Coordinates of C-alpha atoms and ligand atoms in Angstrom, one line a residue:
X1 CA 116.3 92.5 117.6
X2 CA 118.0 92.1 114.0
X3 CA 115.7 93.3 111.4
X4 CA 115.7 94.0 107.5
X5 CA 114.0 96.3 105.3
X6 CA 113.1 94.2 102.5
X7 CA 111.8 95.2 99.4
X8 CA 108.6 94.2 97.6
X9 CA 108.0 96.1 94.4
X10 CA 105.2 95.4 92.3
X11 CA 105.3 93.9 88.6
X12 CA 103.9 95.9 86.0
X13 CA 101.2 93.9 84.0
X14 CA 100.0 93.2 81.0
X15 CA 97.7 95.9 80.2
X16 CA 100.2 98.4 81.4
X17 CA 99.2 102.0 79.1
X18 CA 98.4 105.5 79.3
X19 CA 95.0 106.5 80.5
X20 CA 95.4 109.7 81.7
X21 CA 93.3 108.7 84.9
X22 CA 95.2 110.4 87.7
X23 CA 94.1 114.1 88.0
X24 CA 96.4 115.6 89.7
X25 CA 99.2 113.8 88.9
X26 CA 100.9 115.4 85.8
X27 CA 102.5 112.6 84.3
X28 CA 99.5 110.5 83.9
X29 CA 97.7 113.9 82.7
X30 CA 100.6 114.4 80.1
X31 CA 100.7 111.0 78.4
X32 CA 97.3 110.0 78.2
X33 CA 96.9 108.1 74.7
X34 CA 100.6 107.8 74.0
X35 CA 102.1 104.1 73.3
X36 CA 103.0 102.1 76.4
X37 CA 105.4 99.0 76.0
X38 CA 104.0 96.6 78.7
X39 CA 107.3 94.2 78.1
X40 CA 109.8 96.7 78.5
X41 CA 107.9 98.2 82.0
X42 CA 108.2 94.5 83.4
X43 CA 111.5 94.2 82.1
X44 CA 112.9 97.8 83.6
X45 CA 111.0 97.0 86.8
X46 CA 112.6 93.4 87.2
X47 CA 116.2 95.6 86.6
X48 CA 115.8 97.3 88.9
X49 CA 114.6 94.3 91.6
X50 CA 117.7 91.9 90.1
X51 CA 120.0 95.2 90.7
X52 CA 119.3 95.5 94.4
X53 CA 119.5 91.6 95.2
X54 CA 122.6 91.5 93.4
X55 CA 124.0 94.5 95.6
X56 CA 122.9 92.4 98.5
X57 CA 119.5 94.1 99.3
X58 CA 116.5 91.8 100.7
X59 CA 114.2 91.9 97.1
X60 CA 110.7 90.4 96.7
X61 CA 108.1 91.0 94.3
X62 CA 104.2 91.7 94.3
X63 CA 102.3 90.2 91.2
X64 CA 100.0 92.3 88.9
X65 CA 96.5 92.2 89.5
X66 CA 93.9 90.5 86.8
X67 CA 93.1 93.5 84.3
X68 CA 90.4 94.2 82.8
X69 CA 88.5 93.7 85.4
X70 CA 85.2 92.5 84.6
X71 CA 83.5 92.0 87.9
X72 CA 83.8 95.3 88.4
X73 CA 82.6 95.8 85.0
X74 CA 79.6 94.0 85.4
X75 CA 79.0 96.0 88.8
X76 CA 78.6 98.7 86.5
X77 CA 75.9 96.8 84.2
X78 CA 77.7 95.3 81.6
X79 CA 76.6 91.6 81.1
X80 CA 77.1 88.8 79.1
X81 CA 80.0 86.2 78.8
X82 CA 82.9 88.0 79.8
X83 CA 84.3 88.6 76.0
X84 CA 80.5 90.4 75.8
X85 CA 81.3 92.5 78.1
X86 CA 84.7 93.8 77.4
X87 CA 83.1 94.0 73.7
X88 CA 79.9 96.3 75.2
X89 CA 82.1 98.4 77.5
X90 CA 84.6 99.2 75.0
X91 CA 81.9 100.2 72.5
X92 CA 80.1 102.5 74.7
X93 CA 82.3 103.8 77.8
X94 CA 85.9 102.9 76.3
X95 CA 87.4 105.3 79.0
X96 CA 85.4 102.9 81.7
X97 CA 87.4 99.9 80.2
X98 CA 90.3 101.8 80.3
X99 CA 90.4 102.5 83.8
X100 CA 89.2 98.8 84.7
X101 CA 92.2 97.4 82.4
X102 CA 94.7 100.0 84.5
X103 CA 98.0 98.7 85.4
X104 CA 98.0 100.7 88.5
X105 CA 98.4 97.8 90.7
X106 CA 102.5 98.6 90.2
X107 CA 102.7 101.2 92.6
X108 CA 102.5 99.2 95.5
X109 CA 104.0 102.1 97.9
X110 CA 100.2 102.8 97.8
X111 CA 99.5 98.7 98.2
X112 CA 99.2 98.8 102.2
X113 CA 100.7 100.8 105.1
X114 CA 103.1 98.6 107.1
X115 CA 104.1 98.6 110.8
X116 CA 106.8 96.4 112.0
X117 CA 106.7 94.4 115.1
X118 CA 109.3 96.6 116.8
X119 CA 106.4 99.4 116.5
X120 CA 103.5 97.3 117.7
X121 CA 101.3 96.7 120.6
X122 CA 100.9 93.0 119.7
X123 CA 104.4 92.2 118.4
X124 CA 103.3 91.1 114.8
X125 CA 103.8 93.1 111.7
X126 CA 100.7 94.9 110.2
X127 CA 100.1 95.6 107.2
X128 CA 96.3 97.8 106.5
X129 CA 95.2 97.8 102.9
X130 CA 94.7 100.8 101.3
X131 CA 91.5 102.0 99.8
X132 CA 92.8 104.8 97.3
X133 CA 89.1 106.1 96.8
X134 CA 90.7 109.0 95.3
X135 CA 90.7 107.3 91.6
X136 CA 88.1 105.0 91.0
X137 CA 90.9 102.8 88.7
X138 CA 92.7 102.5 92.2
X139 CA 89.8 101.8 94.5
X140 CA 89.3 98.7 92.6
X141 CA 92.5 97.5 93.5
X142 CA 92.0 96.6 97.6
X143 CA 90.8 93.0 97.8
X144 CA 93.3 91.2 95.6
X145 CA 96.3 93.4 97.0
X146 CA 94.3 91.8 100.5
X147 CA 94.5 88.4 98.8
X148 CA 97.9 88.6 97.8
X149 CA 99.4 90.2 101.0
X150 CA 97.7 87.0 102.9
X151 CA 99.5 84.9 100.2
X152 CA 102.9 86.3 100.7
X153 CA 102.4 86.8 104.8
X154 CA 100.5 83.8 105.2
X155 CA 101.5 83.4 108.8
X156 CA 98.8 84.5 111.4
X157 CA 100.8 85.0 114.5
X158 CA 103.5 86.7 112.9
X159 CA 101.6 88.8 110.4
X160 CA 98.0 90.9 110.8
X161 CA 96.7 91.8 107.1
X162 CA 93.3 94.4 107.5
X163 CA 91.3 94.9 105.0
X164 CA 90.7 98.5 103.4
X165 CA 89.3 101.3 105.8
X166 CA 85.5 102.4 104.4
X167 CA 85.1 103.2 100.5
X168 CA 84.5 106.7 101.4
X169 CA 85.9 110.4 100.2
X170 CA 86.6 110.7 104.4
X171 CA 89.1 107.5 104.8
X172 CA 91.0 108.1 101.3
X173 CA 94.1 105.8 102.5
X174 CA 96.8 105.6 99.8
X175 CA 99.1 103.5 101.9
X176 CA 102.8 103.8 102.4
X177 CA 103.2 106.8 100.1
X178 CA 102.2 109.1 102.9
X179 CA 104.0 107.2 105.9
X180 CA 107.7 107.2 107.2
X181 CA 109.2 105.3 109.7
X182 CA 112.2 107.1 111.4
X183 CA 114.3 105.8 114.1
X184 CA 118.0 103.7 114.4
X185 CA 118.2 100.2 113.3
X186 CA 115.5 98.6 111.9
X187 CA 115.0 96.4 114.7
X188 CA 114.5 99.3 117.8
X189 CA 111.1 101.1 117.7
X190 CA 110.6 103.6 115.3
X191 CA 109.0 106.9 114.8
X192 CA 105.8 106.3 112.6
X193 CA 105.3 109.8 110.6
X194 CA 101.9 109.5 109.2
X195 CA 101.4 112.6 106.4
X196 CA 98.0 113.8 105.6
X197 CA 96.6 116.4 102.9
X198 CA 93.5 116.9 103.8
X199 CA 91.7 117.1 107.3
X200 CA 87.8 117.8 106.9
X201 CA 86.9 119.1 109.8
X202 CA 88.9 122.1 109.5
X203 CA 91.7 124.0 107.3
X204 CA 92.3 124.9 103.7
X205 CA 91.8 122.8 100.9
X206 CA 94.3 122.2 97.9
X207 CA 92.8 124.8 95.3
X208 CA 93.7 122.6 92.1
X209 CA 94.2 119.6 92.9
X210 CA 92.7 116.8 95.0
X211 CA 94.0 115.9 98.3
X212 CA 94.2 111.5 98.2
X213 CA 95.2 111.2 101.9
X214 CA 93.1 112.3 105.1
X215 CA 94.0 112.6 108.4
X216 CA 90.7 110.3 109.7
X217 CA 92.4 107.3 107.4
X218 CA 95.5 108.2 108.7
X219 CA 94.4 108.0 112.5
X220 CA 92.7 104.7 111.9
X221 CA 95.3 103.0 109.7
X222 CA 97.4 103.4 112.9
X223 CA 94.7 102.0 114.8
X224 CA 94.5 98.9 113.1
X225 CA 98.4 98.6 113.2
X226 CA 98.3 99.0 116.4
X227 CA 101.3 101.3 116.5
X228 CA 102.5 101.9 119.7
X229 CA 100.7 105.3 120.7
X230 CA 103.9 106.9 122.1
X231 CA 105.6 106.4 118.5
X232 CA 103.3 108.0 116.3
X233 CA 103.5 111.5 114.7
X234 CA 100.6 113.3 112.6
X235 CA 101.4 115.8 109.7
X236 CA 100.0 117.5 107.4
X237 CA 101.1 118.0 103.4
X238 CA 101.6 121.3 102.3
X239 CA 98.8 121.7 99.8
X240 CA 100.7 124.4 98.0
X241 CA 102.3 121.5 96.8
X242 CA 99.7 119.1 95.8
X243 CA 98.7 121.9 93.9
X244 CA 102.0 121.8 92.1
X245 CA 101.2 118.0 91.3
X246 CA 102.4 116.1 94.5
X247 CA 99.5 113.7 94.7
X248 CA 101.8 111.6 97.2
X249 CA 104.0 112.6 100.3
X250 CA 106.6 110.4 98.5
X251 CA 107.1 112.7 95.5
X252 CA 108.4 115.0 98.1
X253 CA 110.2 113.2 100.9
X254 CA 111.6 110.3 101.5
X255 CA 113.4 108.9 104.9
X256 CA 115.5 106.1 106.4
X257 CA 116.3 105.5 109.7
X258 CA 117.6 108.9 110.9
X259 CA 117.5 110.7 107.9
X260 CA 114.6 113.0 106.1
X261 CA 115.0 114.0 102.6
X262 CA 112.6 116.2 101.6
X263 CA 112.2 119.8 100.0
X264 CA 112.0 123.0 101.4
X265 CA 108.5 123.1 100.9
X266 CA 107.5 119.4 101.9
X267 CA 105.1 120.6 104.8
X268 CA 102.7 122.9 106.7
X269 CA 104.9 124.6 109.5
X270 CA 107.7 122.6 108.6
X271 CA 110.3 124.1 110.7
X272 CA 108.5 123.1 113.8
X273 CA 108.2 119.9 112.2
X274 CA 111.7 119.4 112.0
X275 CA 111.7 120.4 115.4
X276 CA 109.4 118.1 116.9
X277 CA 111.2 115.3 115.2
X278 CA 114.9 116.5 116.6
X279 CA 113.5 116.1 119.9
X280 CA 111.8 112.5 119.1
X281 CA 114.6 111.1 117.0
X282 CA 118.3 110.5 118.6
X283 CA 120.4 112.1 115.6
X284 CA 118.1 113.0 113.8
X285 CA 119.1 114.3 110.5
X286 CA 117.0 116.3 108.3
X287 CA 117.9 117.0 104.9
X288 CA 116.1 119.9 103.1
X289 CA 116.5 120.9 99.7
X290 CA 115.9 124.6 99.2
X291 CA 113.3 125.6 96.4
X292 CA 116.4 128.1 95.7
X293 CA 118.7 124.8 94.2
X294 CA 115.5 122.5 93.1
X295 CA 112.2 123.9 92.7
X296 CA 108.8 121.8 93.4
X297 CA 108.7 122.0 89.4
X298 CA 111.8 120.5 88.9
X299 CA 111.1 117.5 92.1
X300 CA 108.2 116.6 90.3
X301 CA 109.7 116.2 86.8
X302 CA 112.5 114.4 87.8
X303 CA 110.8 112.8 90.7
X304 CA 114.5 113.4 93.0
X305 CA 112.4 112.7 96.1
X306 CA 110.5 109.2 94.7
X307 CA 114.0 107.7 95.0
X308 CA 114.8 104.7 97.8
X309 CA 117.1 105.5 100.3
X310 CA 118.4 102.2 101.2
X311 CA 121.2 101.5 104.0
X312 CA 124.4 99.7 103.5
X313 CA 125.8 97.1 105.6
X314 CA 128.7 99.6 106.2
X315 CA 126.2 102.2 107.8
X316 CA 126.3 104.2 104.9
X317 CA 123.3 104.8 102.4
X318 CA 122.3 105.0 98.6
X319 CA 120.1 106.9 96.7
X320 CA 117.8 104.4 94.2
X321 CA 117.1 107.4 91.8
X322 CA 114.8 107.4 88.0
X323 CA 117.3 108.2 84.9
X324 CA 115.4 111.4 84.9
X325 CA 117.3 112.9 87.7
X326 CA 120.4 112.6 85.2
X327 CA 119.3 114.9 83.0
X328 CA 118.3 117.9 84.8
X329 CA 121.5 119.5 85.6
X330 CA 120.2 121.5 88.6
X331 CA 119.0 118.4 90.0
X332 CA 121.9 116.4 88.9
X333 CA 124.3 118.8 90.3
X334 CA 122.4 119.2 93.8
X335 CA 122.8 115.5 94.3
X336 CA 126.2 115.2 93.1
X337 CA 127.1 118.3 96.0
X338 CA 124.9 116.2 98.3
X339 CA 127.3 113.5 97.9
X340 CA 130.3 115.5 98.9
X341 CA 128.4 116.6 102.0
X342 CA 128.8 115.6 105.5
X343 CA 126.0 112.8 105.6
X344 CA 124.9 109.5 105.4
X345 CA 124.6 109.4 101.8
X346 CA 127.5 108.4 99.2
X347 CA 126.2 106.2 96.4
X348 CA 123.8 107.2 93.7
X349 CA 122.4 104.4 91.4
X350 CA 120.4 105.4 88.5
X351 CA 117.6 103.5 86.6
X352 CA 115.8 103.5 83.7
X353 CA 112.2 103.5 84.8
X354 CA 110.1 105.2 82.0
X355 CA 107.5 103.3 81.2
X356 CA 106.4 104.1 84.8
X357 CA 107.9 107.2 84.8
X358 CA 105.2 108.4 82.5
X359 CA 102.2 107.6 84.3
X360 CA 104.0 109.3 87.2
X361 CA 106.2 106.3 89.8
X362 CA 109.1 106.3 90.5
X363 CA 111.8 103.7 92.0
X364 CA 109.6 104.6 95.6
X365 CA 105.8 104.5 94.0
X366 CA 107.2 100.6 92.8
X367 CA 108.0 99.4 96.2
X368 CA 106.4 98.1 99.7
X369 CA 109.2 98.6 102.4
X370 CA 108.6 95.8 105.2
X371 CA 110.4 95.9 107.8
X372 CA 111.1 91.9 109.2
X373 CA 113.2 90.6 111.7
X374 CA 115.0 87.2 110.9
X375 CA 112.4 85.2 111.8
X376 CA 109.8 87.0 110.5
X377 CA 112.1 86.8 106.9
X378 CA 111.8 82.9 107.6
X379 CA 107.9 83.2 107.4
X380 CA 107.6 85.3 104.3
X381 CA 106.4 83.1 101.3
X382 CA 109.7 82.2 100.1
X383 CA 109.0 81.7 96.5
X384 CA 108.4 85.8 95.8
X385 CA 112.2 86.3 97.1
X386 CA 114.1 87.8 94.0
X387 CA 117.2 85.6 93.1
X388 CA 119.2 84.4 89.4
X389 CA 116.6 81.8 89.2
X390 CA 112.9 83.7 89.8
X391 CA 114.9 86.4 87.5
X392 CA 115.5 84.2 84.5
X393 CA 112.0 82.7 84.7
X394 CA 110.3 85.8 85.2
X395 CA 112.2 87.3 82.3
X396 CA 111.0 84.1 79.9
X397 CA 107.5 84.6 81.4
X398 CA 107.7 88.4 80.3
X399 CA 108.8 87.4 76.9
X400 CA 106.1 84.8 76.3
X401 CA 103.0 86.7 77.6
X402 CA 103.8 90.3 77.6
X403 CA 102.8 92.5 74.2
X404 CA 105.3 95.2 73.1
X405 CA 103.4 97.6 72.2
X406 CA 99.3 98.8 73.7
X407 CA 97.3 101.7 72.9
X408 CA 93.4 102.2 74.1
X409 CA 92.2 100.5 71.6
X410 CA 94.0 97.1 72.3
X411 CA 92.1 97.1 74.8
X412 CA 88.7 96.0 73.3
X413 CA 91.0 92.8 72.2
X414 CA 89.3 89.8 73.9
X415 CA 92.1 88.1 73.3
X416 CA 94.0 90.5 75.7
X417 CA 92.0 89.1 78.7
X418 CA 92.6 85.3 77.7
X419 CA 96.5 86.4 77.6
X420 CA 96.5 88.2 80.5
X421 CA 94.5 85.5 82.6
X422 CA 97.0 82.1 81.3
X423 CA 99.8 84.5 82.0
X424 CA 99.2 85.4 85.8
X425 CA 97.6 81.6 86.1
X426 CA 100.9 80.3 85.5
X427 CA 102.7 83.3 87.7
X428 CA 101.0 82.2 90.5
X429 CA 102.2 78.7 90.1
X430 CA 105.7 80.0 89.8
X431 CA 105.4 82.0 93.1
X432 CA 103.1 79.6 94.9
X433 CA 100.6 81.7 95.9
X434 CA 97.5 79.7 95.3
X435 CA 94.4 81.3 94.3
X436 CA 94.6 84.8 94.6
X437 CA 92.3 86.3 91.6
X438 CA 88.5 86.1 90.9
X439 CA 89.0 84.6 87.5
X440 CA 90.9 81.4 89.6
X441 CA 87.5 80.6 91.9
Ligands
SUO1 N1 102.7 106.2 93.5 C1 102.5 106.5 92.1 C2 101.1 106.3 91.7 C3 100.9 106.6 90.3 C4 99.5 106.4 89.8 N2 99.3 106.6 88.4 C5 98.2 106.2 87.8 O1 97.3 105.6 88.3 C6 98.1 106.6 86.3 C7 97.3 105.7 85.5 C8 97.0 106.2 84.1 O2 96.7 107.4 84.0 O3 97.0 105.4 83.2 C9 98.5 107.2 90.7 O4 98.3 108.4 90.3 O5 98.0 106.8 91.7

């Protein structure tokens, strides 16, 4: 069957700042409090999406979620009008309003893990929500990403949406971030990689840093994709390296069809890994960058292995890489020797992606890969596809709504939540998705 990868990356919103919410991950520990420039994030992130349409690349989008949240807000006791409550939250918990006005909707690799039909028992595409209990910003984030994944795969007998697994420590799901598919063309059944940090009924723990992803999640996410049983493959994260801050499998690897990028260090028993994969994979082709050319330090301050390796229609395939792999020269000058090399890769394309950069994703935390045949294309919400049009009037949407400038203590501006509310409002009429937030029922 003839299938695509296509695209979905999500739009950074209107609250977009630094809240330094993410133990774990460095970036978000590093720039808590400093500046963000919601405008220029959406702008940089709607680049990037016009960039790979233009080049011929199947590119939709993912709208932001309604932040701050106040249901959530008045879960947690706060009551009154909704102005009241953002006013009394700010005043006494301003770090709880913080991580109810999050952003962190954006990453949408950690929206949902996906299974194509060419993987499933039924035939339809699955897509499970994820939980992300880890971070209690993130866990709030499951039932619109639920809404909006029915309004953009509205079509029952193509597409089965599932709602989160259970808001518990022992199903922390963070989605496609710790999931590869490996295999030949998109349309032939695939090897489903599932990659786990932490399994609790038995090995080591992370010392430092929290494990997001568990193997329990992990076995039931495939369970509700109903991924064929003979295609599926368990393993585990080296937590050495989560210690080292990678929160997410895809700070360290990163595959398409045949092909596994990924650091020395990526795994637990890695060799045998690569071994059981050589075996499961027809040309299999793994590509493992020594810790003696690129440390884990140096992957996860340039984020080399959160790029999108995306195939041309020649066969060939491009590395979607942050501007911060530029300007490391050992980094810069591994992948510049990588494109010399005999493999599949032979295009970088760099982007400027720092105002996500900073709260740690990358050009692969920013998108959902779906795999769709032709038909299944047909039944995808059309009005999310990225072309010149949904570009211009996204821009002009970005420049009417969208502040330059946020800090904390914006915030506590109730004028931020009647902003941000007209502003999706009227993005959900421009991609016809109906009624998708709380604030529209
Ligand atoms: N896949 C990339 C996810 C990045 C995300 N960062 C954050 O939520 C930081 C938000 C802040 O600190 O303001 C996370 O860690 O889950």
């Amino acid at each position: 069957m003839n299938a695509w990868e296509v695209n979905f990356d999500g739009l950074p919103g209107l609250t977009h700042h630094y809240a330094g919410l993410s133990f774990g991950n460095e970036a978000s520990t590093r720039n808590q409090f400093q500046v963000s420039n919601p405008q220029r994030a959406a702008k940089q992130g709607l680049l990037k999406m016009k960039a790979l349409a233009d080049a011929g690349f199947k590119q939709g989008i993912i709208p932001p979620q309604a932040r701050p949240n106040v249901s959530v807000l008045r879960q947690l006791g706060f009551d009154g009008s909704d102005e009241q409550v953002v006013a009394k939250v700010a005043a006494q918990a301003p770090q709880l309003l913080s991580a109810a006005s999050s952003a962190s909707s954006m990453w949408v690799a950690n929206a949902a893990t996906v299974a194509p039909s060419a993987d499933t028992l039924d035939g339809r595409v699955h897509l499970t929500v994820a939980n992300l209990n880890n971070k209690f910003h993130r866990a709030t984030e499951a039932p619109t990403t639920e809404a909006l994944l029915r309004a953009i795969f509205p079509d029952e007998s193509r597409f089965a949406v599932h709602r989160a697994l259970p808001q518990v420590a022992m199903f922390g799901d963070e989605g496609a971030a710790n999931h590869n598919r490996l295999g030949g063309d998109y349309g032939q059944p695939g090897l489903q990689l599932f990659v786990y940090g932490r399994d609790e009924r038995q090995e080591t723990q992370p010392q430092r840093y929290p494990a997001r992803q568990t193997l329990a999640a992990s076995e039931a996410v495939a369970r509700l994709n109903q991924v064929n049983p003979s295609q599926l493959l368990f393993a585990r994260q080296n937590p050495a390296v989560i210690d080292q801050g990678v929160f997410h499998n895809d700070v360290i690897a990163v595959s398409n069809r045949q092909v596994l990028f990924c650091h020395q260090q990526a795994f637990v028993n890695q060799p045998a890994l690569m071994t059981e994969l050589a075996r499961r994979i027809p040309g299999f082709m793994p590509i493992e960058v020594p810790t003696a050319r690129v440390t884990v330090a140096d992957a996860v301050a340039t984020y080399l292995f959160n790029s999108q390796l995306l195939s041309t229609p020649d066969g060939s395939m491009l590395l979607v890489l942050p501007a911060e792999c530029e300007t490391n020269p050992r980094v810069w000058r591994y992948l510049n020797e990588l494109l010399e090399r005999d493999n599949p890769i032979n295009e970088l394309k760099v982007f400027d992606l720092r105002e996500s950069m900073a709260n740690g994703g990358g050009p692969a935390c920013l998108r959902l890969r779906v795999v769709l045949t032709d038909a299944e294309y047909r039944a995808v919400n059309p009005s999310v596809l990225m072309n010149d049009t949904l570009f211009a009037t996204l821009n002009d949407w970005v420049d009417r709504y969208y502040r330059d400038r946020l800090t904390q203590s914006d915030l506590a501006d109730p004028q931020l939540l009647r902003e941000g509310r007209e502003a999706l409002d009227r993005l959900t009429q421009i991609l016809q998705l109906g009624s998708v937030y709380d604030f529209q029922h």
